[in-house]
mmCIF file of the C-alpha atoms, coordinates in Angstrom:
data_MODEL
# 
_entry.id   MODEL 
# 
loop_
_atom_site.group_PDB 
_atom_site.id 
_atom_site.type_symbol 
_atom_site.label_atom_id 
_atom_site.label_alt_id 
_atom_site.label_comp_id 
_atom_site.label_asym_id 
_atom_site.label_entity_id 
_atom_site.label_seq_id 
_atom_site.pdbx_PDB_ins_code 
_atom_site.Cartn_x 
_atom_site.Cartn_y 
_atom_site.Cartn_z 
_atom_site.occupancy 
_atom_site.B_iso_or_equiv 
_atom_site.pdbx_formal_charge 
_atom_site.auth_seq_id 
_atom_site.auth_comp_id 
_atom_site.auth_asym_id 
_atom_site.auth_atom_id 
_atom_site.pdbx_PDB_model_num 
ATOM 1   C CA . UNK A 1 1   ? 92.749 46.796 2.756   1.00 0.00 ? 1   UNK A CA 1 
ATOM 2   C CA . UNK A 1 2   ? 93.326 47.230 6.307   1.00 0.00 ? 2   UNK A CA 1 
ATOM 3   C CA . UNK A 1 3   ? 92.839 43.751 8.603   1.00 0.00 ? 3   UNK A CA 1 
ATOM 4   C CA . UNK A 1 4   ? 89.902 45.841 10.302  1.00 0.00 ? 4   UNK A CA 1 
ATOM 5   C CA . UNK A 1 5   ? 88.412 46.935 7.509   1.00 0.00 ? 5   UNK A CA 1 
ATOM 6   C CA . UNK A 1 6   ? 88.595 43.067 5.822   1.00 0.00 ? 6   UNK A CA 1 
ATOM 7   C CA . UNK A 1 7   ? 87.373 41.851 8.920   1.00 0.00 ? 7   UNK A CA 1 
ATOM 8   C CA . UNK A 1 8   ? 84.062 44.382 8.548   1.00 0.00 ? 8   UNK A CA 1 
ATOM 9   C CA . UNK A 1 9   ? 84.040 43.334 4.958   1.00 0.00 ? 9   UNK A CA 1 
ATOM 10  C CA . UNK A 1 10  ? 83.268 39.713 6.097   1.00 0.00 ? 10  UNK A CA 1 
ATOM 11  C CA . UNK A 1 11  ? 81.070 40.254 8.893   1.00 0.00 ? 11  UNK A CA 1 
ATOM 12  C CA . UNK A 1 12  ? 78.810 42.311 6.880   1.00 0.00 ? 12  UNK A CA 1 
ATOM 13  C CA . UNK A 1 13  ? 79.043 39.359 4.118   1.00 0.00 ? 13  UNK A CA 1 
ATOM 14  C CA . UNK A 1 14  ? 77.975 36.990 6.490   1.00 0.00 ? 14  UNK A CA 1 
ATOM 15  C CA . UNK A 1 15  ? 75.252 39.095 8.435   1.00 0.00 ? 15  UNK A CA 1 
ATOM 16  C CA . UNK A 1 16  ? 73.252 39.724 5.153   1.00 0.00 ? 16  UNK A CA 1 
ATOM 17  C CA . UNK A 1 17  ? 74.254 35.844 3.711   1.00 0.00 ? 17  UNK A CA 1 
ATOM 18  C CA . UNK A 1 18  ? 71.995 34.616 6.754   1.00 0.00 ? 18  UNK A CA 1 
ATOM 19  C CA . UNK A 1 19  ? 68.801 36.232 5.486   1.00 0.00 ? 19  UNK A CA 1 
ATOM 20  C CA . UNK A 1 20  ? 66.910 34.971 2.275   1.00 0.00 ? 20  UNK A CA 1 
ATOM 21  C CA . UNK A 1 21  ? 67.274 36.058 -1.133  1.00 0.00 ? 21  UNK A CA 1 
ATOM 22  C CA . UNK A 1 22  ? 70.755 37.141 -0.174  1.00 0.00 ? 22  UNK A CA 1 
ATOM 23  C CA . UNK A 1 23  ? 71.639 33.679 0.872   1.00 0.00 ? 23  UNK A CA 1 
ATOM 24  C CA . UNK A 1 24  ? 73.123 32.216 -2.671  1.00 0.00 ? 24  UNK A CA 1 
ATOM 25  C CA . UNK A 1 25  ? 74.309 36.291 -4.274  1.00 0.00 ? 25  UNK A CA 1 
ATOM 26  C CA . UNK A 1 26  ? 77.648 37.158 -5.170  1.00 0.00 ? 26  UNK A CA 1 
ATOM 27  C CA . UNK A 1 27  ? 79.681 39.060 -2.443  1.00 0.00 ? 27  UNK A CA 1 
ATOM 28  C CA . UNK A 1 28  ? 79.738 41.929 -5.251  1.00 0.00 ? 28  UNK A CA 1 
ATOM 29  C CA . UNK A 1 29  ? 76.031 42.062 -4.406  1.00 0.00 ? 29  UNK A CA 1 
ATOM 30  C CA . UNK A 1 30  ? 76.804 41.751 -0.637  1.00 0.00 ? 30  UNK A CA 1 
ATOM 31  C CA . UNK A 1 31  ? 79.179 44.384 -0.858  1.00 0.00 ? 31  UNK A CA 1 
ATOM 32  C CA . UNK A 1 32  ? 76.790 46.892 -1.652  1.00 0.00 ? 32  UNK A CA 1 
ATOM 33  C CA . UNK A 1 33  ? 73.987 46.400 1.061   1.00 0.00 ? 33  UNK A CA 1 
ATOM 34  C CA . UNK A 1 34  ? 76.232 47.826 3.974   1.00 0.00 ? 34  UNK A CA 1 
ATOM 35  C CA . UNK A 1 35  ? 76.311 50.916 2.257   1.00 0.00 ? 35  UNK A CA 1 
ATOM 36  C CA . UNK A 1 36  ? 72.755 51.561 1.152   1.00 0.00 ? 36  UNK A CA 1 
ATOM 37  C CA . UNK A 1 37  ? 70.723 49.612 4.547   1.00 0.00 ? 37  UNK A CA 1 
ATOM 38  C CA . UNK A 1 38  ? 70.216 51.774 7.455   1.00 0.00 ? 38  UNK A CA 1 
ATOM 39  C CA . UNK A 1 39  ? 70.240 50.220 10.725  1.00 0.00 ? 39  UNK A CA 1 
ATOM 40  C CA . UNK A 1 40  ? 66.638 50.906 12.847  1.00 0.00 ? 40  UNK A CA 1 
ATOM 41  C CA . UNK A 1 41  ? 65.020 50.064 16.129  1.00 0.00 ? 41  UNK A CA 1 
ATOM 42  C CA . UNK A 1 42  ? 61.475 49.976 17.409  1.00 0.00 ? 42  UNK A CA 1 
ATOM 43  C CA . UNK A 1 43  ? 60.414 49.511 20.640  1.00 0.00 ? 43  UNK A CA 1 
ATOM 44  C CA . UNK A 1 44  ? 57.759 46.948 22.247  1.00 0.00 ? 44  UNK A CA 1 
ATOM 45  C CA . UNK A 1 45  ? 54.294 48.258 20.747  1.00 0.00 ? 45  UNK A CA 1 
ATOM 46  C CA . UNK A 1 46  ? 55.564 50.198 17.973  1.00 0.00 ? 46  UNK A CA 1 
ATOM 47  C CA . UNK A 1 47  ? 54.351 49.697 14.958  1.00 0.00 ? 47  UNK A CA 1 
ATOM 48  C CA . UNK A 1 48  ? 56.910 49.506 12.255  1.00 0.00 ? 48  UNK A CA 1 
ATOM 49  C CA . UNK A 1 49  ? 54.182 49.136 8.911   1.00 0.00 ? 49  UNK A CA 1 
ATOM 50  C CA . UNK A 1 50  ? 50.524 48.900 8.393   1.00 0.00 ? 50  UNK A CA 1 
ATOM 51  C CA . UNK A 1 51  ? 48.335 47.566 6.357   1.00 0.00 ? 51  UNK A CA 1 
ATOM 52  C CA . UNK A 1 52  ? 47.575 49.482 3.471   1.00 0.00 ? 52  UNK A CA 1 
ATOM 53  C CA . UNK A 1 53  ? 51.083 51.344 3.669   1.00 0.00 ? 53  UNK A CA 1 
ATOM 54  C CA . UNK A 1 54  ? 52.767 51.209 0.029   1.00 0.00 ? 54  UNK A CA 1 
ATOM 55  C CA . UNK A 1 55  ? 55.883 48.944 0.414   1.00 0.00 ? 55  UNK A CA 1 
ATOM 56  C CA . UNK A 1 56  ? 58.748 51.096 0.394   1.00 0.00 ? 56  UNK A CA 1 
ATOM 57  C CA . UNK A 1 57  ? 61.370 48.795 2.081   1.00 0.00 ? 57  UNK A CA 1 
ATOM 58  C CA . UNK A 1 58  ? 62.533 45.476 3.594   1.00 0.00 ? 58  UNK A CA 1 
ATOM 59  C CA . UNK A 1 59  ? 63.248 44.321 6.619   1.00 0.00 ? 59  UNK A CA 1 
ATOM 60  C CA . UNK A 1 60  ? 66.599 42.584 7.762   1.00 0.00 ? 60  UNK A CA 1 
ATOM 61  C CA . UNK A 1 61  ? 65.589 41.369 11.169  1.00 0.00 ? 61  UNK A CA 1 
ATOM 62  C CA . UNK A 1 62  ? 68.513 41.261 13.323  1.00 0.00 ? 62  UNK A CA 1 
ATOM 63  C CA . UNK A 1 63  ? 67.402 41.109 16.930  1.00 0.00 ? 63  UNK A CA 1 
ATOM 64  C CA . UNK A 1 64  ? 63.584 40.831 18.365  1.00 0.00 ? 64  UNK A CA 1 
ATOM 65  C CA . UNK A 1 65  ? 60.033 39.561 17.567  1.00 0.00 ? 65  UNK A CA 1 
ATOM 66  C CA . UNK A 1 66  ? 57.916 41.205 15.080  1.00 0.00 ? 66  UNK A CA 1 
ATOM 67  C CA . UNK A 1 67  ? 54.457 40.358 14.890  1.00 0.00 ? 67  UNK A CA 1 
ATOM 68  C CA . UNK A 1 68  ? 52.087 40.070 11.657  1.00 0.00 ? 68  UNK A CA 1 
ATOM 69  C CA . UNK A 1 69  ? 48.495 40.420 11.935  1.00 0.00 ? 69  UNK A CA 1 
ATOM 70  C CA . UNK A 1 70  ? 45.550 42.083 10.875  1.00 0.00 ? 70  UNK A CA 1 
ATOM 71  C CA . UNK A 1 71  ? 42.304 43.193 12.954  1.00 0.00 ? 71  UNK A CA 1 
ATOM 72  C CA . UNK A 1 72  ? 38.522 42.450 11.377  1.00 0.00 ? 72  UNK A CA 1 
ATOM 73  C CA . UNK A 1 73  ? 36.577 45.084 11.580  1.00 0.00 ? 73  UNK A CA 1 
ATOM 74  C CA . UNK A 1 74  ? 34.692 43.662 14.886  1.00 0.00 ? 74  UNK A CA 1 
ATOM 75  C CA . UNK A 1 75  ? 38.133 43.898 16.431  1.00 0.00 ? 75  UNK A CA 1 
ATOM 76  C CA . UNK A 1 76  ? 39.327 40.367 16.312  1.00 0.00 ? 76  UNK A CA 1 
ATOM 77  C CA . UNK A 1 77  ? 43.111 39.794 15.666  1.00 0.00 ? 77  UNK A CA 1 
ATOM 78  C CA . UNK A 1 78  ? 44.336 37.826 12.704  1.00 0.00 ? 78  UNK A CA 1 
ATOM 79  C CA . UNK A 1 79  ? 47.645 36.521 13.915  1.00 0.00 ? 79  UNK A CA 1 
ATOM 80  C CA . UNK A 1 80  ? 49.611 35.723 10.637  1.00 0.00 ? 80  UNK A CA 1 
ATOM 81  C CA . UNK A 1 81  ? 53.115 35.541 11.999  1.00 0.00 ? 81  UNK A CA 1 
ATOM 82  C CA . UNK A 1 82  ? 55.513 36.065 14.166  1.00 0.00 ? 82  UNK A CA 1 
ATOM 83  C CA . UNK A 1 83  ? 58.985 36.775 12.611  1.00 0.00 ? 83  UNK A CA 1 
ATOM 84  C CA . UNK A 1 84  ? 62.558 36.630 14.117  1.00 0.00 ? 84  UNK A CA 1 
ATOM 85  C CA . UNK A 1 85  ? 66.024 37.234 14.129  1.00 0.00 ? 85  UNK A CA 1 
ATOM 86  C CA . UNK A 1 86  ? 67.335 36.326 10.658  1.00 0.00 ? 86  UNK A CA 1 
ATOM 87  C CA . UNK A 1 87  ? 63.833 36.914 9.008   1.00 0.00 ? 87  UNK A CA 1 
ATOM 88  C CA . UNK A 1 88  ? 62.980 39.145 5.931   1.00 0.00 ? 88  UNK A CA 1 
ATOM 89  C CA . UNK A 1 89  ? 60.075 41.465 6.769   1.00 0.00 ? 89  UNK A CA 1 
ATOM 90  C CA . UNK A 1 90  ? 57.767 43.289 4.384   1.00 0.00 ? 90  UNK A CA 1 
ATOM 91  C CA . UNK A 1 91  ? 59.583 42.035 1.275   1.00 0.00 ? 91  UNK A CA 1 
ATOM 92  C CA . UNK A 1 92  ? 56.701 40.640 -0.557  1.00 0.00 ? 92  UNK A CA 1 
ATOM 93  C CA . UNK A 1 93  ? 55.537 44.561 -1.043  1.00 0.00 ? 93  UNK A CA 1 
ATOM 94  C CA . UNK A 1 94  ? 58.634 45.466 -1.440  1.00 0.00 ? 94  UNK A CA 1 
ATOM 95  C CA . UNK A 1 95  ? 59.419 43.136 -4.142  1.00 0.00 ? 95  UNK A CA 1 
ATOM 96  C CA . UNK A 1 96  ? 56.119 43.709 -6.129  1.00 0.00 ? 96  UNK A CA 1 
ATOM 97  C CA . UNK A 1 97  ? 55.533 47.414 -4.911  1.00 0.00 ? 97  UNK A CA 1 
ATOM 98  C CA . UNK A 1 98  ? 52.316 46.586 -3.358  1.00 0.00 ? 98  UNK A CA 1 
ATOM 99  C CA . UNK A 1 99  ? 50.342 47.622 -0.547  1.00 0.00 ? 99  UNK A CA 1 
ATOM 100 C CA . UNK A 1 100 ? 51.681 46.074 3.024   1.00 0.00 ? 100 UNK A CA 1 
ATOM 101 C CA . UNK A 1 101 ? 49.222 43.037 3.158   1.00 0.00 ? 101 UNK A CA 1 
ATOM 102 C CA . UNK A 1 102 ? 49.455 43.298 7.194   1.00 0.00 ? 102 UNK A CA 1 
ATOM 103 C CA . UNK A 1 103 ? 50.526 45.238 10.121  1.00 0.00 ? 103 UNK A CA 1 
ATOM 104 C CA . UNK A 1 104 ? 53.763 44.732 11.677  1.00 0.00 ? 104 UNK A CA 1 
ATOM 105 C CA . UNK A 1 105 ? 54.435 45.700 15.471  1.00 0.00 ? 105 UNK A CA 1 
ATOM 106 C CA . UNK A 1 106 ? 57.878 45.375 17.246  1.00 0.00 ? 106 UNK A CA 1 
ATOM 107 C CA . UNK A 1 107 ? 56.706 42.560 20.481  1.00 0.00 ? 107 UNK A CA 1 
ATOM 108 C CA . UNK A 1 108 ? 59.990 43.102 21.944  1.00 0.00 ? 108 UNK A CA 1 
ATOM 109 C CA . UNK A 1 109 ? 62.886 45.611 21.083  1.00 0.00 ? 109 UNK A CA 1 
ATOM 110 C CA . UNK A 1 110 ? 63.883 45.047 17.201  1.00 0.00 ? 110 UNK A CA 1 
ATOM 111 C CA . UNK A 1 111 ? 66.860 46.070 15.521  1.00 0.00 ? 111 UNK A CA 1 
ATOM 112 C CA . UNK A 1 112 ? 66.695 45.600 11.760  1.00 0.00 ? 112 UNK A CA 1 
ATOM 113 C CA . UNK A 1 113 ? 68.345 46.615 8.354   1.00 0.00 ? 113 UNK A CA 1 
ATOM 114 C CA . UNK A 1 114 ? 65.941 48.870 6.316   1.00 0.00 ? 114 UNK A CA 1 
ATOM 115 C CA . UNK A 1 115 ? 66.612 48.180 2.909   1.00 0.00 ? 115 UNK A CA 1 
ATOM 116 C CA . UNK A 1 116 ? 64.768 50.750 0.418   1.00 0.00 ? 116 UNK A CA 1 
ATOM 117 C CA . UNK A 1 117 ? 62.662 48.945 -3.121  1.00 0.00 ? 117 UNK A CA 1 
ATOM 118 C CA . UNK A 1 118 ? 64.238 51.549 -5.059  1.00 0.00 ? 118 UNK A CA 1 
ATOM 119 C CA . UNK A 1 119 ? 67.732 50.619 -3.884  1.00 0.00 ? 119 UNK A CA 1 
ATOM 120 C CA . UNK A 1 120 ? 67.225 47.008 -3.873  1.00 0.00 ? 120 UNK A CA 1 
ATOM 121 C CA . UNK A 1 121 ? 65.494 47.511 -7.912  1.00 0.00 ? 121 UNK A CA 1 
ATOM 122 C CA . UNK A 1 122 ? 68.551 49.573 -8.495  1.00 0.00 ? 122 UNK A CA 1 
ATOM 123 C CA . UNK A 1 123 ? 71.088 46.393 -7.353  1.00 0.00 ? 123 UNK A CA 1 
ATOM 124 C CA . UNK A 1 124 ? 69.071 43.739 -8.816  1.00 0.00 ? 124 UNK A CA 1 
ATOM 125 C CA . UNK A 1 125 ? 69.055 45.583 -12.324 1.00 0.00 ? 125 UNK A CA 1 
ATOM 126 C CA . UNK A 1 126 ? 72.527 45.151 -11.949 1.00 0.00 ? 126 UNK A CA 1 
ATOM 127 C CA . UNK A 1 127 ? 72.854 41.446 -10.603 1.00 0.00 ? 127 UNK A CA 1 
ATOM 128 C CA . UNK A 1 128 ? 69.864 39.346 -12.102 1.00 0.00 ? 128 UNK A CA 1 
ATOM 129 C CA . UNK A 1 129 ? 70.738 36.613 -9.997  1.00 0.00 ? 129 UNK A CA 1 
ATOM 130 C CA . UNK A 1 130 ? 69.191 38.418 -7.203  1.00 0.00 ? 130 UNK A CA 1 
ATOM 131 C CA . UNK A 1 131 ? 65.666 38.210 -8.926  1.00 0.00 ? 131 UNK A CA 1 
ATOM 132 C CA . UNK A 1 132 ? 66.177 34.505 -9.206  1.00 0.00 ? 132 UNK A CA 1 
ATOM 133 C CA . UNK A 1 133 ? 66.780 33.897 -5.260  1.00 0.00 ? 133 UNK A CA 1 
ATOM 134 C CA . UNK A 1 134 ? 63.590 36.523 -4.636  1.00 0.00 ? 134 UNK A CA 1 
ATOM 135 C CA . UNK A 1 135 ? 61.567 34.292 -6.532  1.00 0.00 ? 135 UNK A CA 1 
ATOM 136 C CA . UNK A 1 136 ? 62.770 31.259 -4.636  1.00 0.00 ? 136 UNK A CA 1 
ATOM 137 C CA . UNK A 1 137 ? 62.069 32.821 -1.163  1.00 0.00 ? 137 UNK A CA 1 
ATOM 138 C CA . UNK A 1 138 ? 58.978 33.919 -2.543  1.00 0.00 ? 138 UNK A CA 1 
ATOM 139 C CA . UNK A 1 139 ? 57.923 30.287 -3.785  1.00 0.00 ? 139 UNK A CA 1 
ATOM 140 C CA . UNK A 1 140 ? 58.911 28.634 -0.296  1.00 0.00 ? 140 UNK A CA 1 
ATOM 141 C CA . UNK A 1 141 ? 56.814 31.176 1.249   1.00 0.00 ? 141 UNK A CA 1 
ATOM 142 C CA . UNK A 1 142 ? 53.951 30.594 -0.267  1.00 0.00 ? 142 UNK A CA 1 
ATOM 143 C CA . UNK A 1 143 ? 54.410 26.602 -0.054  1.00 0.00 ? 143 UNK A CA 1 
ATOM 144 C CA . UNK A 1 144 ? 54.078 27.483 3.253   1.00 0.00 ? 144 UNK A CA 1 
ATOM 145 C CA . UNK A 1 145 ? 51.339 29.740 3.769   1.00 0.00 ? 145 UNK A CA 1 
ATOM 146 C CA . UNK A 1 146 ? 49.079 26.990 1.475   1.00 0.00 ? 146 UNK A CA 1 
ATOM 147 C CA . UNK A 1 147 ? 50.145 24.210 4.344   1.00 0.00 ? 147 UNK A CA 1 
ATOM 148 C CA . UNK A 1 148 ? 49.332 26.500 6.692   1.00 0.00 ? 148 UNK A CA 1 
ATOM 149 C CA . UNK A 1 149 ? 45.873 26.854 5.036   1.00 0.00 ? 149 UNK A CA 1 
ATOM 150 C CA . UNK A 1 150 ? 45.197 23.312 4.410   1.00 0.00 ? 150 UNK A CA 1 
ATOM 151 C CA . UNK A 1 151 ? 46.171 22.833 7.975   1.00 0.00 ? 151 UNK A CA 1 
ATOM 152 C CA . UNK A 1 152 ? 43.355 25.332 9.116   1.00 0.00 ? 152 UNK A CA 1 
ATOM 153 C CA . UNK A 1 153 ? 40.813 23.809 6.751   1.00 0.00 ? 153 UNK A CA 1 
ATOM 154 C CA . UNK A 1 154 ? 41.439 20.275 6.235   1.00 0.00 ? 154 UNK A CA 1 
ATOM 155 C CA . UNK A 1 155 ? 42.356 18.883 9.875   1.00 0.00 ? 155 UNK A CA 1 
ATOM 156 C CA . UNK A 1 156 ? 40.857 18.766 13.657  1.00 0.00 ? 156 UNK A CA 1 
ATOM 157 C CA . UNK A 1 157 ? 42.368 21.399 16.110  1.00 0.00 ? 157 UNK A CA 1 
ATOM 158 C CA . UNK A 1 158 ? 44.526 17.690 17.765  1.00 0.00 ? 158 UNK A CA 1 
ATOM 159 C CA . UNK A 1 159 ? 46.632 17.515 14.457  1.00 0.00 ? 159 UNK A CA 1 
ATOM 160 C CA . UNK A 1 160 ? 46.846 21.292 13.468  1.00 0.00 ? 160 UNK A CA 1 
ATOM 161 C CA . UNK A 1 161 ? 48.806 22.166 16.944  1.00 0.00 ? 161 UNK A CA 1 
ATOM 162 C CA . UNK A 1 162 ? 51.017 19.046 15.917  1.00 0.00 ? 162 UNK A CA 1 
ATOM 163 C CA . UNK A 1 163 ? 51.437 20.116 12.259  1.00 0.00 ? 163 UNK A CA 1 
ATOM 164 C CA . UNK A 1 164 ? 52.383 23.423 13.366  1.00 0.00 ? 164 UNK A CA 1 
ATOM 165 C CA . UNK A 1 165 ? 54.529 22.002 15.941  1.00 0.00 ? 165 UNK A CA 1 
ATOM 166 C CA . UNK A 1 166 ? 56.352 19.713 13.291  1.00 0.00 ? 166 UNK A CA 1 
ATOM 167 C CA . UNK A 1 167 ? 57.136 22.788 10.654  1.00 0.00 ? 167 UNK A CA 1 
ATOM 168 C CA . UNK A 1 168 ? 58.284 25.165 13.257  1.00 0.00 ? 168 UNK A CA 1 
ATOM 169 C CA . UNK A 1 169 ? 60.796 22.375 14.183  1.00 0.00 ? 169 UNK A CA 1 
ATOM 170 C CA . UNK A 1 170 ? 61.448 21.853 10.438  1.00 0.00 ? 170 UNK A CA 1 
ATOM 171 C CA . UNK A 1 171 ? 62.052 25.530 10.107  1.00 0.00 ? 171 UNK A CA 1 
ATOM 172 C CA . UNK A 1 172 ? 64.399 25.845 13.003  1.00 0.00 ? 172 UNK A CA 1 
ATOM 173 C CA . UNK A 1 173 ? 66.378 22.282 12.343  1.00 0.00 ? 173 UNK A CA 1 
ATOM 174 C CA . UNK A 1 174 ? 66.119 21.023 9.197   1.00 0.00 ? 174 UNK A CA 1 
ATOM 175 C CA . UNK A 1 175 ? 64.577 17.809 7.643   1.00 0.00 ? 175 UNK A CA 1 
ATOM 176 C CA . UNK A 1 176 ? 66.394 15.511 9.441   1.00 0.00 ? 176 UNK A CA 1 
ATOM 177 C CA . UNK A 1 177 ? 64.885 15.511 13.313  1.00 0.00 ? 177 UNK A CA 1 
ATOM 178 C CA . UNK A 1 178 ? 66.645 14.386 16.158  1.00 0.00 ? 178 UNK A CA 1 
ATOM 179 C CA . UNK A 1 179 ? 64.393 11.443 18.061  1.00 0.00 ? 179 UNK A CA 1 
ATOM 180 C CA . UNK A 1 180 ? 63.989 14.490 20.478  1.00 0.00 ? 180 UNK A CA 1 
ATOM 181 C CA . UNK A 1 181 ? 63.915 18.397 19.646  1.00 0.00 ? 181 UNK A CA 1 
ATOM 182 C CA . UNK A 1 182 ? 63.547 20.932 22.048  1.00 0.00 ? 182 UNK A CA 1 
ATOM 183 C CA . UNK A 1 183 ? 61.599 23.863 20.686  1.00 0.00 ? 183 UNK A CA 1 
ATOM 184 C CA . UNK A 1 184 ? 61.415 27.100 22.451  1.00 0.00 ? 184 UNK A CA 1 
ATOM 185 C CA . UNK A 1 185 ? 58.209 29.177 21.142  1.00 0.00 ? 185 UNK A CA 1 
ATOM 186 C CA . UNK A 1 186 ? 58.309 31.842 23.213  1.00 0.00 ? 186 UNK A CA 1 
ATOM 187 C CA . UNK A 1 187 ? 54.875 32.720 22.420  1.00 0.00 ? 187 UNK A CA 1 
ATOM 188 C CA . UNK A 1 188 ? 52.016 33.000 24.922  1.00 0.00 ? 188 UNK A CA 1 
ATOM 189 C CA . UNK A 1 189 ? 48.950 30.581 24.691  1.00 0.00 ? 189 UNK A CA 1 
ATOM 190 C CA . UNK A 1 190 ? 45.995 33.639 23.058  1.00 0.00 ? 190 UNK A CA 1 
ATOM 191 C CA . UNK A 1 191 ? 48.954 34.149 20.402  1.00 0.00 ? 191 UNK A CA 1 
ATOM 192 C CA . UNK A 1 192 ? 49.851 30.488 20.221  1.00 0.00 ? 192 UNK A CA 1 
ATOM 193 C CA . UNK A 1 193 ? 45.816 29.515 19.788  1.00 0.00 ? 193 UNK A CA 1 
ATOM 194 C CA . UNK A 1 194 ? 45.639 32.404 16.759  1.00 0.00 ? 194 UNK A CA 1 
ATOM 195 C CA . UNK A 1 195 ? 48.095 31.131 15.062  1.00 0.00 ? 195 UNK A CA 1 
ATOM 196 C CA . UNK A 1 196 ? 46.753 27.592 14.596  1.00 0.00 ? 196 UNK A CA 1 
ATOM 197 C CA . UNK A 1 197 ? 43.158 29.009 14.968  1.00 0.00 ? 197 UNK A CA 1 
ATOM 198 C CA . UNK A 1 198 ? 41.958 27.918 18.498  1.00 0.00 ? 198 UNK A CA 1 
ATOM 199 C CA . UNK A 1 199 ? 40.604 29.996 21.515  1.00 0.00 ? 199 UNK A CA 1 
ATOM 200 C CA . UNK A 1 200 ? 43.383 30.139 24.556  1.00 0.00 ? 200 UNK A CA 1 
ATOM 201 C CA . UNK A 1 201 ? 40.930 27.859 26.538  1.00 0.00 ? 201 UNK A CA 1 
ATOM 202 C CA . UNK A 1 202 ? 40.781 24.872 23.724  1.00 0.00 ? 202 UNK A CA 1 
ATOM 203 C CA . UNK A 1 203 ? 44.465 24.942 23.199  1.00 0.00 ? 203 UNK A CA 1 
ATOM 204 C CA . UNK A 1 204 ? 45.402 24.799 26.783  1.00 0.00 ? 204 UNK A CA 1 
ATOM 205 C CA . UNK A 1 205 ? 42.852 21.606 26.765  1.00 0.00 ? 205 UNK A CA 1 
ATOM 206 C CA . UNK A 1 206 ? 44.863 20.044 23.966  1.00 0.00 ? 206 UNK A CA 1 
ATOM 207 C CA . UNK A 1 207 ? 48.531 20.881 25.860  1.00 0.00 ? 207 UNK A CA 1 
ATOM 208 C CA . UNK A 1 208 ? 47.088 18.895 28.770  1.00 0.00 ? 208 UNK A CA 1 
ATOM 209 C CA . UNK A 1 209 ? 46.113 16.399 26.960  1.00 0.00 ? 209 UNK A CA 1 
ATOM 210 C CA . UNK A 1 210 ? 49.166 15.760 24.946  1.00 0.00 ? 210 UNK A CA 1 
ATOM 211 C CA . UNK A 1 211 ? 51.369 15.734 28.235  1.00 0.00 ? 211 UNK A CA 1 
ATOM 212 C CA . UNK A 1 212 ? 49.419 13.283 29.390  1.00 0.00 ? 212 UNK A CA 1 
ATOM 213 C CA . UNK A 1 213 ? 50.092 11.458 26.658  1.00 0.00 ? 213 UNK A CA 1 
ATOM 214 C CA . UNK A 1 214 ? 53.866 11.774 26.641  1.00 0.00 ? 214 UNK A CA 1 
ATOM 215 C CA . UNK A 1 215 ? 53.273 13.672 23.334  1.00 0.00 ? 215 UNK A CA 1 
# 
């Protein structure tokens, strides 16, 4: 194997080792993905699923913001997510062959790998072990979507922004929390108040009051 070619080999490795479910898998099943992903980008506003579409692939984010949401039918936005570089999109249908449980539109310019279900059935009929870490991602996220629900039911607006504050730094750090984080959101104040289920107007109230806090 040429040094250029061995030097692709482990890029490639790496690149798909960052993304769940292919975190822990073999570099056999690594070694396949380059070869059966196709590379795609959307631009701001596009809308890369929707809900209702049959889930014929996965997402490898790579560069961008994606946003997850659905609309009532009075209009009103249901923001669900917001996913990142180095973020699996649309694999829950994907995995179970289910209907896209929300719409996904590229915020700012995304590049992704597309993997397809029937080529990622195809390699995980082969390699078992890649069932094992779906089922693992797929635990986590729903650990999380349940504290995001108890958050929205169980507390006052006050310690919702600061529970959401606190896993979005355990997300990006780890566990173990510096005595000061800096945490870069990105995220405007409407989409910011939908995601921990506040108007724009109540969360801005709540920013000012935790600066004047020294929160």
């Amino acid at each position: 194997m040429a040094a250029n070619d061995s030097d692709t080999l482990r890029k490639d490795r790496a690149t798909w080792r960052s993304f769940p479910i292919f975190r822990a898998v073999d570099d056999a099943v690594l070694d396949l993905l380059p070869g059966l992903a196709q590379r795609r980008t959307w631009q701001p506003g596009e809308i890369i699923f929707h809900r209702g579409d049959p889930g014929t692939f996965l997402l490898a984010q790579l560069t961008g913001r994606i946003k997850l949401s659905n609309l009532s039918q009075n209009g009103r936005e249901l923001l669900i997510r917001f996913a990142e570089a180095g973020d699996l999109v649309g694999e829950i249908a994907c995995l179970d062959g289910g209907e896209r449980s929300s719409t996904a539109t590229a915020v700012t310019r995304v590049e992704a790998m597309v993997l397809s279900r029937r080529d990622f059935r195809a390699i995980s009929a082969r390699f078992p072990i890649l069932n094992d870490a779906a089922i693992e991602h797929l635990g986590a996220l729903l650990r999380g979507t349940n504290d995001r629900l108890e958050s929205v039911s169980l507390y006052q607006l006050h310690a919702r922004f600061a529970r959401f504050v606190l896993l979005t730094l355990h997300q990006a750090n780890g566990e173990d929390l510096a005595p000061v984080e800096m945490l870069a959101l990105k995220v405007n104040q409407t989409d910011l108040g939908l995601l921990v289920g506040a108007s724009r107007p109540k969360l801005n109230r709540i920013l000012q009051e935790f600066r004047e806090q020294g929160v």
